[in-house]
CSV table of C-alpha atoms in Angstrom, one decimal:
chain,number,residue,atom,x,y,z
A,1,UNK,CA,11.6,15.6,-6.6
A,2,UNK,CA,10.4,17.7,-3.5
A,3,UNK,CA,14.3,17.7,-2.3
A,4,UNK,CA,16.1,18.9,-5.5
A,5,UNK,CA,16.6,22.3,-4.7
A,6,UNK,CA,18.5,24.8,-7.6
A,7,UNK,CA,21.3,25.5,-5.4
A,8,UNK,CA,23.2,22.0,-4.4
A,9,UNK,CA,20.7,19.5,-4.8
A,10,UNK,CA,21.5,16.4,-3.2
A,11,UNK,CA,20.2,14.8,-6.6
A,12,UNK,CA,20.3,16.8,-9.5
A,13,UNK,CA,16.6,18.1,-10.4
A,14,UNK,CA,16.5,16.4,-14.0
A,15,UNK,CA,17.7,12.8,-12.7
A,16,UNK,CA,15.0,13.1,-10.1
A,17,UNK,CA,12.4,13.9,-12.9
A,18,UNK,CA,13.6,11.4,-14.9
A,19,UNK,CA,13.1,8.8,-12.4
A,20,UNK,CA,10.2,10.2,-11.1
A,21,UNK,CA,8.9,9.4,-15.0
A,22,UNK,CA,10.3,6.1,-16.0
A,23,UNK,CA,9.2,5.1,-11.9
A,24,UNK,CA,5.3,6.6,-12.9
A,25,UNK,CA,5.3,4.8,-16.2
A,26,UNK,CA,6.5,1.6,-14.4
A,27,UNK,CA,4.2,1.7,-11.5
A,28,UNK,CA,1.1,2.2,-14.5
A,29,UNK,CA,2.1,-1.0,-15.7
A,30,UNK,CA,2.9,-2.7,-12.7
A,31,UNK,CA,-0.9,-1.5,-11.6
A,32,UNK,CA,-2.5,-2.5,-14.2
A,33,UNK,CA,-1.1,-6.1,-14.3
A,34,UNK,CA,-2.4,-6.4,-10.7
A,35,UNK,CA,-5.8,-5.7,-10.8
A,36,UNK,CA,-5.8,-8.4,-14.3
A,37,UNK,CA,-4.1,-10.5,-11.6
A,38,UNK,CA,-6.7,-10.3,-9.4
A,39,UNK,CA,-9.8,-10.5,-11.5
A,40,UNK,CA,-8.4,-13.8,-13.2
A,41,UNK,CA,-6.0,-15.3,-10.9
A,42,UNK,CA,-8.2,-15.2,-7.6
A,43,UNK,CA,-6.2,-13.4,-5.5
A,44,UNK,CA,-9.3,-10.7,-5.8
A,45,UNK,CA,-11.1,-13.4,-3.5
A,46,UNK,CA,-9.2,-12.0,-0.1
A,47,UNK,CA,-10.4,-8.5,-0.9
A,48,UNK,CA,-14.1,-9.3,-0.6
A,49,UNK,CA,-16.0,-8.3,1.8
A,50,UNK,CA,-17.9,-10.5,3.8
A,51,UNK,CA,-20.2,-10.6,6.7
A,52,UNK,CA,-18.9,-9.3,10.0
A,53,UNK,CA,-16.2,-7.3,8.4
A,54,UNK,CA,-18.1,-4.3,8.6
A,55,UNK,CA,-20.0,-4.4,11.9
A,56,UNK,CA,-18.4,-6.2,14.4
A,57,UNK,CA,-15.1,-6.8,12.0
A,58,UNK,CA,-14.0,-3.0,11.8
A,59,UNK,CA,-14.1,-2.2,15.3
A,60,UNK,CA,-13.1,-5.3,16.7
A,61,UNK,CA,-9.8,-5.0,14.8
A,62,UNK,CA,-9.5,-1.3,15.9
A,63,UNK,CA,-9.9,-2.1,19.2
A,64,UNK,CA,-6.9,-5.0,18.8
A,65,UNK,CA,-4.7,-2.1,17.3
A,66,UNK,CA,-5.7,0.2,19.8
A,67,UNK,CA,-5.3,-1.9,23.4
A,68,UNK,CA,-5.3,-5.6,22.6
A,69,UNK,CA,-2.2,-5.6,20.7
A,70,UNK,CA,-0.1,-4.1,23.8
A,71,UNK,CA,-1.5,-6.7,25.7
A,72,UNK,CA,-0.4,-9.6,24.3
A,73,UNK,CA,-4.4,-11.0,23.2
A,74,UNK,CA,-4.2,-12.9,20.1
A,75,UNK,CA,-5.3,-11.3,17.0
A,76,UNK,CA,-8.8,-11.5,16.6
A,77,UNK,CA,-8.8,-12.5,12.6
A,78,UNK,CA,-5.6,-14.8,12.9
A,79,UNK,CA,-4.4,-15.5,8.9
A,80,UNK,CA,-4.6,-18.1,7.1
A,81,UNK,CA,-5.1,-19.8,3.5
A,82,UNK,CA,-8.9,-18.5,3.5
A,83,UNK,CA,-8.1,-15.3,4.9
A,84,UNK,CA,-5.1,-13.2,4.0
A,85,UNK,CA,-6.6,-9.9,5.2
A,86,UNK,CA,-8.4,-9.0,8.3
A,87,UNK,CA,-11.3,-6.3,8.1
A,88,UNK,CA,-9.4,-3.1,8.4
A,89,UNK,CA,-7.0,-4.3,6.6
A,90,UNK,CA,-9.5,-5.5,4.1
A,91,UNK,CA,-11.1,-1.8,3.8
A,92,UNK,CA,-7.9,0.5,3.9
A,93,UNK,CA,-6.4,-2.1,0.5
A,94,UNK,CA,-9.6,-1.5,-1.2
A,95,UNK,CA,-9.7,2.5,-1.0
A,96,UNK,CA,-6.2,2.2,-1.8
A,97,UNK,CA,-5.8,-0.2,-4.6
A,98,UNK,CA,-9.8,1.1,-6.4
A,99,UNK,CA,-9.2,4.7,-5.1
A,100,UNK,CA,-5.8,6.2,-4.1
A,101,UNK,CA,-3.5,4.1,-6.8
A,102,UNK,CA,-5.8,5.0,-9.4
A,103,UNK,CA,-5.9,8.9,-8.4
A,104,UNK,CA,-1.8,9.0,-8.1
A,105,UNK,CA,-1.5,7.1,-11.1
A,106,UNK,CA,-4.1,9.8,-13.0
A,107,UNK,CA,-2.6,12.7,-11.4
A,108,UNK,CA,0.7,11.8,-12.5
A,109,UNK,CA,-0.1,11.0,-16.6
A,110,UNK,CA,-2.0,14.5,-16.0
A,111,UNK,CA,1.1,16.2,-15.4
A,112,UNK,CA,3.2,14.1,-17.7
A,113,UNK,CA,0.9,16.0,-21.0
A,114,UNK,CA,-0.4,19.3,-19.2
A,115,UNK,CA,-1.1,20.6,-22.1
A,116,UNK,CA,-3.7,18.2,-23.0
A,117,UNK,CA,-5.5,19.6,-19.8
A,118,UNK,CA,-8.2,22.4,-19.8
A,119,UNK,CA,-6.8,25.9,-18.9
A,120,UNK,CA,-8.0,25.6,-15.3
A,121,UNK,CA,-10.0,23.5,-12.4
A,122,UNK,CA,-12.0,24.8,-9.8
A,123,UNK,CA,-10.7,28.3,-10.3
A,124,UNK,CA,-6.7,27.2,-9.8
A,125,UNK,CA,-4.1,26.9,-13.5
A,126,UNK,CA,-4.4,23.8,-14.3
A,127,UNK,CA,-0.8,22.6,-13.4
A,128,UNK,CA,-0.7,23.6,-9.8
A,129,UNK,CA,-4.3,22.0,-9.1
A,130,UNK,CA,-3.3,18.4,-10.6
A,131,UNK,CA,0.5,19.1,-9.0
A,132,UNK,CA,-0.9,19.4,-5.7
A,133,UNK,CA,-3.5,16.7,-5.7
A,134,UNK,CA,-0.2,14.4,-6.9
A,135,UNK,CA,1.6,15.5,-4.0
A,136,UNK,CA,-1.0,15.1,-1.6
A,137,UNK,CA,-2.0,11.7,-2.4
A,138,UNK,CA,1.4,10.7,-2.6
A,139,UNK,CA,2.5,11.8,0.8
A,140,UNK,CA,-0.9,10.0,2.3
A,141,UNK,CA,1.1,7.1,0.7
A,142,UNK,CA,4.2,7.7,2.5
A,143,UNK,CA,2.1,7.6,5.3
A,144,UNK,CA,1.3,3.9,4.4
A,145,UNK,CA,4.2,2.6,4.2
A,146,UNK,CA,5.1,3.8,7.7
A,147,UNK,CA,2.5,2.1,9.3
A,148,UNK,CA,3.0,-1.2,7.2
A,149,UNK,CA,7.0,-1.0,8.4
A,150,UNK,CA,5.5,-0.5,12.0
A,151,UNK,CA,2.7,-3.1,11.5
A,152,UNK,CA,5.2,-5.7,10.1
A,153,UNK,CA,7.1,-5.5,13.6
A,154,UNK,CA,4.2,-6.8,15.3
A,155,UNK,CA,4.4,-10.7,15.5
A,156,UNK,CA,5.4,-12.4,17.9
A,157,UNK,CA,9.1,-12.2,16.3
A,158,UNK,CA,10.4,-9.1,15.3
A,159,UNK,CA,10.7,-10.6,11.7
A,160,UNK,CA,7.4,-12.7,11.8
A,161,UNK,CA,5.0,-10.9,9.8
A,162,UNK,CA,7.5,-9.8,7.0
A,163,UNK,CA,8.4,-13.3,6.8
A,164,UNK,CA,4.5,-14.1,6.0
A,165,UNK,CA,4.4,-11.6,3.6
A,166,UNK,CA,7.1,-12.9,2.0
A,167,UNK,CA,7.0,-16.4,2.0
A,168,UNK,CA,3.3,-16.8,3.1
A,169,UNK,CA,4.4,-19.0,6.1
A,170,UNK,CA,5.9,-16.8,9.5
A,171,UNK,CA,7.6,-20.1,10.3
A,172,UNK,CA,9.2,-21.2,6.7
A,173,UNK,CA,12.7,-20.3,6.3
A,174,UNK,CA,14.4,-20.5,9.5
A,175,UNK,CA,13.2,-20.2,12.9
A,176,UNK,CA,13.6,-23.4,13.8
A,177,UNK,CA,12.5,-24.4,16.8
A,178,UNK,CA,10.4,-21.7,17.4
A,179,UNK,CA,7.5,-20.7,20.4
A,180,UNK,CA,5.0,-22.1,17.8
A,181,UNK,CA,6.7,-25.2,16.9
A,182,UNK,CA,8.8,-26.6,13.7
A,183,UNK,CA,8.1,-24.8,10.6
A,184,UNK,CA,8.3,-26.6,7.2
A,185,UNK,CA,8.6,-24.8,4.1
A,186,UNK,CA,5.4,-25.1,1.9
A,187,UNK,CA,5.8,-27.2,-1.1
């Protein structure tokens, strides 16, 4: 919506909203089925923390992101069917998912019925304070997606990780013959 502009949009300002709306209303329900998801399916297990992951996990892990990674050291909490996260990850998925989704998804029904808002908050119209804090939260989400494109590029394959996230095994689905060995598809 930030790039329809009165005077030759490149999309016209009321398909943007539109989509903007139906995508909000989607992403509510879409949110909400995850975290049922993961109280009742165990996937909520992974997001746990556990010893270590604070103190040595976090800066262990930072230091691998930092240095290690351009090195070529192998990653200090290597995944597998116990852990699906590593610490940082682990931390940054939990202020997003409990903190960040909720917030964007709160701003956003806020300014879908302003005017069942109060007149004002913290000295600012009421609008402009919830249409800010949408924006800003949003664009620290943009931010989050660039580092998971970078991240994903950091196997040892250029396709490696995204294949794990897809599939759950790096090696299922082609790559054949590859500098870890024959990878089988999980039944």
């Amino acid at each position: 919506m930030h790039y329809s502009a009165p005077v030759f949009p490149p999309i016209d300002f009321r398909v943007s909203h539109l989509v903007h709306n139906v995508a909000g209303i989607l992403l509510t329900l879409l949110y909400l089925l995850y975290i049922l998801g993961n109280l009742f399916l165990g996937n909520g297990r992974y997001y746990r923390i556990v010893s270590g992951d604070i103190s040595p996990g976090l800066m262990v892990q930072a230091g691998y992101y930092i240095n290690g990674i351009f090195l070529g050291r192998p990653h200090p909490f290597p995944h597998g069917p116990d852990r699906k996260f590593n610490p940082l990850q682990k931390l940054i998925y939990l202020a997003v998912i409990f903190l960040f989704f909720p917030a964007s998804i709160l701003t956003g029904w806020a300014l879908f019925v302003p005017d069942k808002l109060p007149q004002g908050v913290l000295g600012m119209p009421t609008f402009a304070f919830w249409a800010l804090a949408h924006t800003y939260i949003n664009f620290f989400f943009s931010l989050f997606m660039i580092v998971h494109v970078y991240l994903g590029t950091t196997g040892e394959t250029l396709g490696e990780l995204y294949r794990l996230m897809w599939f759950g095994d790096a090696h299922a689905h082609g790559e054949e013959g590859s500098s870890k060995g024959e990878g089988t598809a999980r039944a």
